[in-house]
């Protein structure tokens, strides 16, 4: 990797015991190697009452061996009349640790809720 290269990120979601396929995130959401970037990931607009738990997982490029575990984005929000048990993740930091050199390499990929 060289400074400024797009780093491919894929995500999938899980709700109601269903898991989506990995889907590549667009360039507007994709991090760039060696640069800090903050983005807002949408996808909760249509979460209805039957979707009690909503989770996401991220993968750093296919075949690079870097994936997150399932991250609970929303839980306990099925009853719109009583939202006292509803928990929603307000933000998530994806942190990449890298080494610079002739060609940089990503050495770690972690999440910080």
JSON list of C-alpha atoms in Angstrom, two decimals:
[
{"chain": "A", "resi": 1, "resn": "UNK", "atom": "CA", "xyz": [0.00, 0.00, 0.00]},
{"chain": "A", "resi": 2, "resn": "UNK", "atom": "CA", "xyz": [1.08, 3.56, -0.59]},
{"chain": "A", "resi": 3, "resn": "UNK", "atom": "CA", "xyz": [-0.24, 6.63, 1.19]},
{"chain": "A", "resi": 4, "resn": "UNK", "atom": "CA", "xyz": [-3.71, 7.55, -0.06]},
{"chain": "A", "resi": 5, "resn": "UNK", "atom": "CA", "xyz": [-4.58, 4.16, -1.61]},
{"chain": "A", "resi": 6, "resn": "UNK", "atom": "CA", "xyz": [-8.17, 3.05, -1.09]},
{"chain": "A", "resi": 7, "resn": "UNK", "atom": "CA", "xyz": [-8.39, 0.13, 1.36]},
{"chain": "A", "resi": 8, "resn": "UNK", "atom": "CA", "xyz": [-11.27, -2.16, 0.33]},
{"chain": "A", "resi": 9, "resn": "UNK", "atom": "CA", "xyz": [-13.74, -2.77, 3.15]},
{"chain": "A", "resi": 10, "resn": "UNK", "atom": "CA", "xyz": [-16.65, -5.21, 3.01]},
{"chain": "A", "resi": 11, "resn": "UNK", "atom": "CA", "xyz": [-19.56, -5.50, 5.42]},
{"chain": "A", "resi": 12, "resn": "UNK", "atom": "CA", "xyz": [-22.39, -7.87, 6.10]},
{"chain": "A", "resi": 13, "resn": "UNK", "atom": "CA", "xyz": [-25.37, -7.67, 8.39]},
{"chain": "A", "resi": 14, "resn": "UNK", "atom": "CA", "xyz": [-27.30, -10.09, 10.57]},
{"chain": "A", "resi": 15, "resn": "UNK", "atom": "CA", "xyz": [-30.88, -9.78, 11.77]},
{"chain": "A", "resi": 16, "resn": "UNK", "atom": "CA", "xyz": [-33.72, -12.24, 12.48]},
{"chain": "A", "resi": 17, "resn": "UNK", "atom": "CA", "xyz": [-31.28, -15.15, 12.08]},
{"chain": "A", "resi": 18, "resn": "UNK", "atom": "CA", "xyz": [-30.50, -14.09, 8.51]},
{"chain": "A", "resi": 19, "resn": "UNK", "atom": "CA", "xyz": [-27.04, -13.09, 7.32]},
{"chain": "A", "resi": 20, "resn": "UNK", "atom": "CA", "xyz": [-26.38, -11.08, 4.17]},
{"chain": "A", "resi": 21, "resn": "UNK", "atom": "CA", "xyz": [-23.51, -11.74, 1.79]},
{"chain": "A", "resi": 22, "resn": "UNK", "atom": "CA", "xyz": [-20.36, -9.65, 2.05]},
{"chain": "A", "resi": 23, "resn": "UNK", "atom": "CA", "xyz": [-20.87, -6.37, 0.17]},
{"chain": "A", "resi": 24, "resn": "UNK", "atom": "CA", "xyz": [-18.10, -3.96, -0.75]},
{"chain": "A", "resi": 25, "resn": "UNK", "atom": "CA", "xyz": [-18.51, -0.50, 0.69]},
{"chain": "A", "resi": 26, "resn": "UNK", "atom": "CA", "xyz": [-18.36, 2.38, -1.79]},
{"chain": "A", "resi": 27, "resn": "UNK", "atom": "CA", "xyz": [-15.35, 4.67, -2.19]},
{"chain": "A", "resi": 28, "resn": "UNK", "atom": "CA", "xyz": [-17.04, 7.42, -0.18]},
{"chain": "A", "resi": 29, "resn": "UNK", "atom": "CA", "xyz": [-17.01, 5.05, 2.84]},
{"chain": "A", "resi": 30, "resn": "UNK", "atom": "CA", "xyz": [-13.67, 3.39, 2.13]},
{"chain": "A", "resi": 31, "resn": "UNK", "atom": "CA", "xyz": [-10.65, 4.34, 4.23]},
{"chain": "A", "resi": 32, "resn": "UNK", "atom": "CA", "xyz": [-7.42, 5.47, 2.60]},
{"chain": "A", "resi": 33, "resn": "UNK", "atom": "CA", "xyz": [-4.11, 4.02, 3.61]},
{"chain": "A", "resi": 34, "resn": "UNK", "atom": "CA", "xyz": [-2.18, 6.23, 6.02]},
{"chain": "A", "resi": 35, "resn": "UNK", "atom": "CA", "xyz": [-4.95, 8.84, 6.39]},
{"chain": "A", "resi": 36, "resn": "UNK", "atom": "CA", "xyz": [-7.55, 9.40, 9.08]},
{"chain": "A", "resi": 37, "resn": "UNK", "atom": "CA", "xyz": [-11.13, 9.42, 7.86]},
{"chain": "A", "resi": 38, "resn": "UNK", "atom": "CA", "xyz": [-14.51, 9.65, 9.56]},
{"chain": "A", "resi": 39, "resn": "UNK", "atom": "CA", "xyz": [-17.66, 8.40, 7.80]},
{"chain": "A", "resi": 40, "resn": "UNK", "atom": "CA", "xyz": [-21.24, 7.74, 8.73]},
{"chain": "A", "resi": 41, "resn": "UNK", "atom": "CA", "xyz": [-22.53, 4.32, 7.73]},
{"chain": "A", "resi": 42, "resn": "UNK", "atom": "CA", "xyz": [-26.23, 4.26, 7.10]},
{"chain": "A", "resi": 43, "resn": "UNK", "atom": "CA", "xyz": [-28.36, 1.14, 7.00]},
{"chain": "A", "resi": 44, "resn": "UNK", "atom": "CA", "xyz": [-30.71, 1.34, 9.95]},
{"chain": "A", "resi": 45, "resn": "UNK", "atom": "CA", "xyz": [-33.45, 3.30, 8.18]},
{"chain": "A", "resi": 46, "resn": "UNK", "atom": "CA", "xyz": [-35.80, 0.33, 7.68]},
{"chain": "A", "resi": 47, "resn": "UNK", "atom": "CA", "xyz": [-35.30, -1.54, 10.94]},
{"chain": "A", "resi": 48, "resn": "UNK", "atom": "CA", "xyz": [-38.81, -2.59, 11.89]},
{"chain": "A", "resi": 49, "resn": "UNK", "atom": "CA", "xyz": [-40.21, -4.00, 15.13]},
{"chain": "A", "resi": 50, "resn": "UNK", "atom": "CA", "xyz": [-39.51, -7.64, 14.25]},
{"chain": "A", "resi": 51, "resn": "UNK", "atom": "CA", "xyz": [-35.78, -6.99, 13.89]},
{"chain": "A", "resi": 52, "resn": "UNK", "atom": "CA", "xyz": [-34.83, -7.28, 17.53]},
{"chain": "A", "resi": 53, "resn": "UNK", "atom": "CA", "xyz": [-31.06, -7.57, 17.09]},
{"chain": "A", "resi": 54, "resn": "UNK", "atom": "CA", "xyz": [-29.16, -5.97, 14.23]},
{"chain": "A", "resi": 55, "resn": "UNK", "atom": "CA", "xyz": [-25.46, -6.73, 13.85]},
{"chain": "A", "resi": 56, "resn": "UNK", "atom": "CA", "xyz": [-22.69, -5.85, 11.41]},
{"chain": "A", "resi": 57, "resn": "UNK", "atom": "CA", "xyz": [-19.30, -7.34, 10.64]},
{"chain": "A", "resi": 58, "resn": "UNK", "atom": "CA", "xyz": [-16.49, -5.84, 8.59]},
{"chain": "A", "resi": 59, "resn": "UNK", "atom": "CA", "xyz": [-13.75, -7.41, 6.51]},
{"chain": "A", "resi": 60, "resn": "UNK", "atom": "CA", "xyz": [-10.59, -5.74, 5.30]},
{"chain": "A", "resi": 61, "resn": "UNK", "atom": "CA", "xyz": [-10.36, -6.73, 1.64]},
{"chain": "A", "resi": 62, "resn": "UNK", "atom": "CA", "xyz": [-11.10, -10.30, 0.60]},
{"chain": "A", "resi": 63, "resn": "UNK", "atom": "CA", "xyz": [-8.30, -12.70, 1.41]},
{"chain": "A", "resi": 64, "resn": "UNK", "atom": "CA", "xyz": [-6.34, -10.44, 3.77]},
{"chain": "A", "resi": 65, "resn": "UNK", "atom": "CA", "xyz": [-7.45, -12.42, 6.82]},
{"chain": "A", "resi": 66, "resn": "UNK", "atom": "CA", "xyz": [-8.74, -9.39, 8.74]},
{"chain": "A", "resi": 67, "resn": "UNK", "atom": "CA", "xyz": [-12.35, -9.54, 9.94]},
{"chain": "A", "resi": 68, "resn": "UNK", "atom": "CA", "xyz": [-14.21, -8.16, 12.91]},
{"chain": "A", "resi": 69, "resn": "UNK", "atom": "CA", "xyz": [-16.48, -10.25, 15.08]},
{"chain": "A", "resi": 70, "resn": "UNK", "atom": "CA", "xyz": [-20.21, -9.47, 14.96]},
{"chain": "A", "resi": 71, "resn": "UNK", "atom": "CA", "xyz": [-20.84, -5.98, 16.34]},
{"chain": "A", "resi": 72, "resn": "UNK", "atom": "CA", "xyz": [-24.29, -5.40, 17.85]},
{"chain": "A", "resi": 73, "resn": "UNK", "atom": "CA", "xyz": [-25.63, -2.18, 16.38]},
{"chain": "A", "resi": 74, "resn": "UNK", "atom": "CA", "xyz": [-29.12, -2.38, 17.86]},
{"chain": "A", "resi": 75, "resn": "UNK", "atom": "CA", "xyz": [-30.76, -4.70, 20.39]},
{"chain": "A", "resi": 76, "resn": "UNK", "atom": "CA", "xyz": [-33.98, -4.90, 22.39]},
{"chain": "A", "resi": 77, "resn": "UNK", "atom": "CA", "xyz": [-35.87, -2.38, 20.24]},
{"chain": "A", "resi": 78, "resn": "UNK", "atom": "CA", "xyz": [-38.80, -4.55, 19.11]},
{"chain": "A", "resi": 79, "resn": "UNK", "atom": "CA", "xyz": [-41.53, -2.86, 21.16]},
{"chain": "A", "resi": 80, "resn": "UNK", "atom": "CA", "xyz": [-41.97, 0.69, 19.86]},
{"chain": "A", "resi": 81, "resn": "UNK", "atom": "CA", "xyz": [-44.31, 1.47, 22.78]},
{"chain": "A", "resi": 82, "resn": "UNK", "atom": "CA", "xyz": [-41.61, 0.65, 25.36]},
{"chain": "A", "resi": 83, "resn": "UNK", "atom": "CA", "xyz": [-38.11, 1.56, 24.25]},
{"chain": "A", "resi": 84, "resn": "UNK", "atom": "CA", "xyz": [-36.57, 1.27, 27.73]},
{"chain": "A", "resi": 85, "resn": "UNK", "atom": "CA", "xyz": [-34.66, -1.90, 26.73]},
{"chain": "A", "resi": 86, "resn": "UNK", "atom": "CA", "xyz": [-33.52, -0.47, 23.40]},
{"chain": "A", "resi": 87, "resn": "UNK", "atom": "CA", "xyz": [-29.77, -0.15, 22.97]},
{"chain": "A", "resi": 88, "resn": "UNK", "atom": "CA", "xyz": [-28.29, 1.44, 19.86]},
{"chain": "A", "resi": 89, "resn": "UNK", "atom": "CA", "xyz": [-24.59, 1.80, 19.06]},
{"chain": "A", "resi": 90, "resn": "UNK", "atom": "CA", "xyz": [-23.90, 5.49, 18.62]},
{"chain": "A", "resi": 91, "resn": "UNK", "atom": "CA", "xyz": [-20.54, 5.17, 16.85]},
{"chain": "A", "resi": 92, "resn": "UNK", "atom": "CA", "xyz": [-17.80, 2.71, 16.03]},
{"chain": "A", "resi": 93, "resn": "UNK", "atom": "CA", "xyz": [-14.13, 3.31, 15.35]},
{"chain": "A", "resi": 94, "resn": "UNK", "atom": "CA", "xyz": [-12.30, 1.02, 12.94]},
{"chain": "A", "resi": 95, "resn": "UNK", "atom": "CA", "xyz": [-8.62, 1.37, 13.65]},
{"chain": "A", "resi": 96, "resn": "UNK", "atom": "CA", "xyz": [-5.89, 0.21, 11.28]},
{"chain": "A", "resi": 97, "resn": "UNK", "atom": "CA", "xyz": [-2.30, -0.14, 12.42]},
{"chain": "A", "resi": 98, "resn": "UNK", "atom": "CA", "xyz": [0.18, -0.05, 9.58]},
{"chain": "A", "resi": 99, "resn": "UNK", "atom": "CA", "xyz": [3.88, 0.00, 8.83]},
{"chain": "A", "resi": 100, "resn": "UNK", "atom": "CA", "xyz": [5.27, 2.42, 6.29]},
{"chain": "A", "resi": 101, "resn": "UNK", "atom": "CA", "xyz": [8.14, 1.52, 4.01]},
{"chain": "A", "resi": 102, "resn": "UNK", "atom": "CA", "xyz": [8.63, 1.06, 0.29]},
{"chain": "A", "resi": 103, "resn": "UNK", "atom": "CA", "xyz": [5.23, -0.58, 0.40]},
{"chain": "A", "resi": 104, "resn": "UNK", "atom": "CA", "xyz": [3.22, -0.13, 3.54]},
{"chain": "A", "resi": 105, "resn": "UNK", "atom": "CA", "xyz": [1.35, -3.00, 5.10]},
{"chain": "A", "resi": 106, "resn": "UNK", "atom": "CA", "xyz": [-1.59, -3.20, 7.45]},
{"chain": "A", "resi": 107, "resn": "UNK", "atom": "CA", "xyz": [-0.56, -5.14, 10.55]},
{"chain": "A", "resi": 108, "resn": "UNK", "atom": "CA", "xyz": [-3.72, -4.87, 12.65]},
{"chain": "A", "resi": 109, "resn": "UNK", "atom": "CA", "xyz": [-7.42, -4.05, 12.28]},
{"chain": "A", "resi": 110, "resn": "UNK", "atom": "CA", "xyz": [-9.58, -3.56, 15.39]},
{"chain": "A", "resi": 111, "resn": "UNK", "atom": "CA", "xyz": [-12.89, -2.00, 16.37]},
{"chain": "A", "resi": 112, "resn": "UNK", "atom": "CA", "xyz": [-13.55, 0.35, 19.26]},
{"chain": "A", "resi": 113, "resn": "UNK", "atom": "CA", "xyz": [-17.24, 0.85, 20.09]}
]
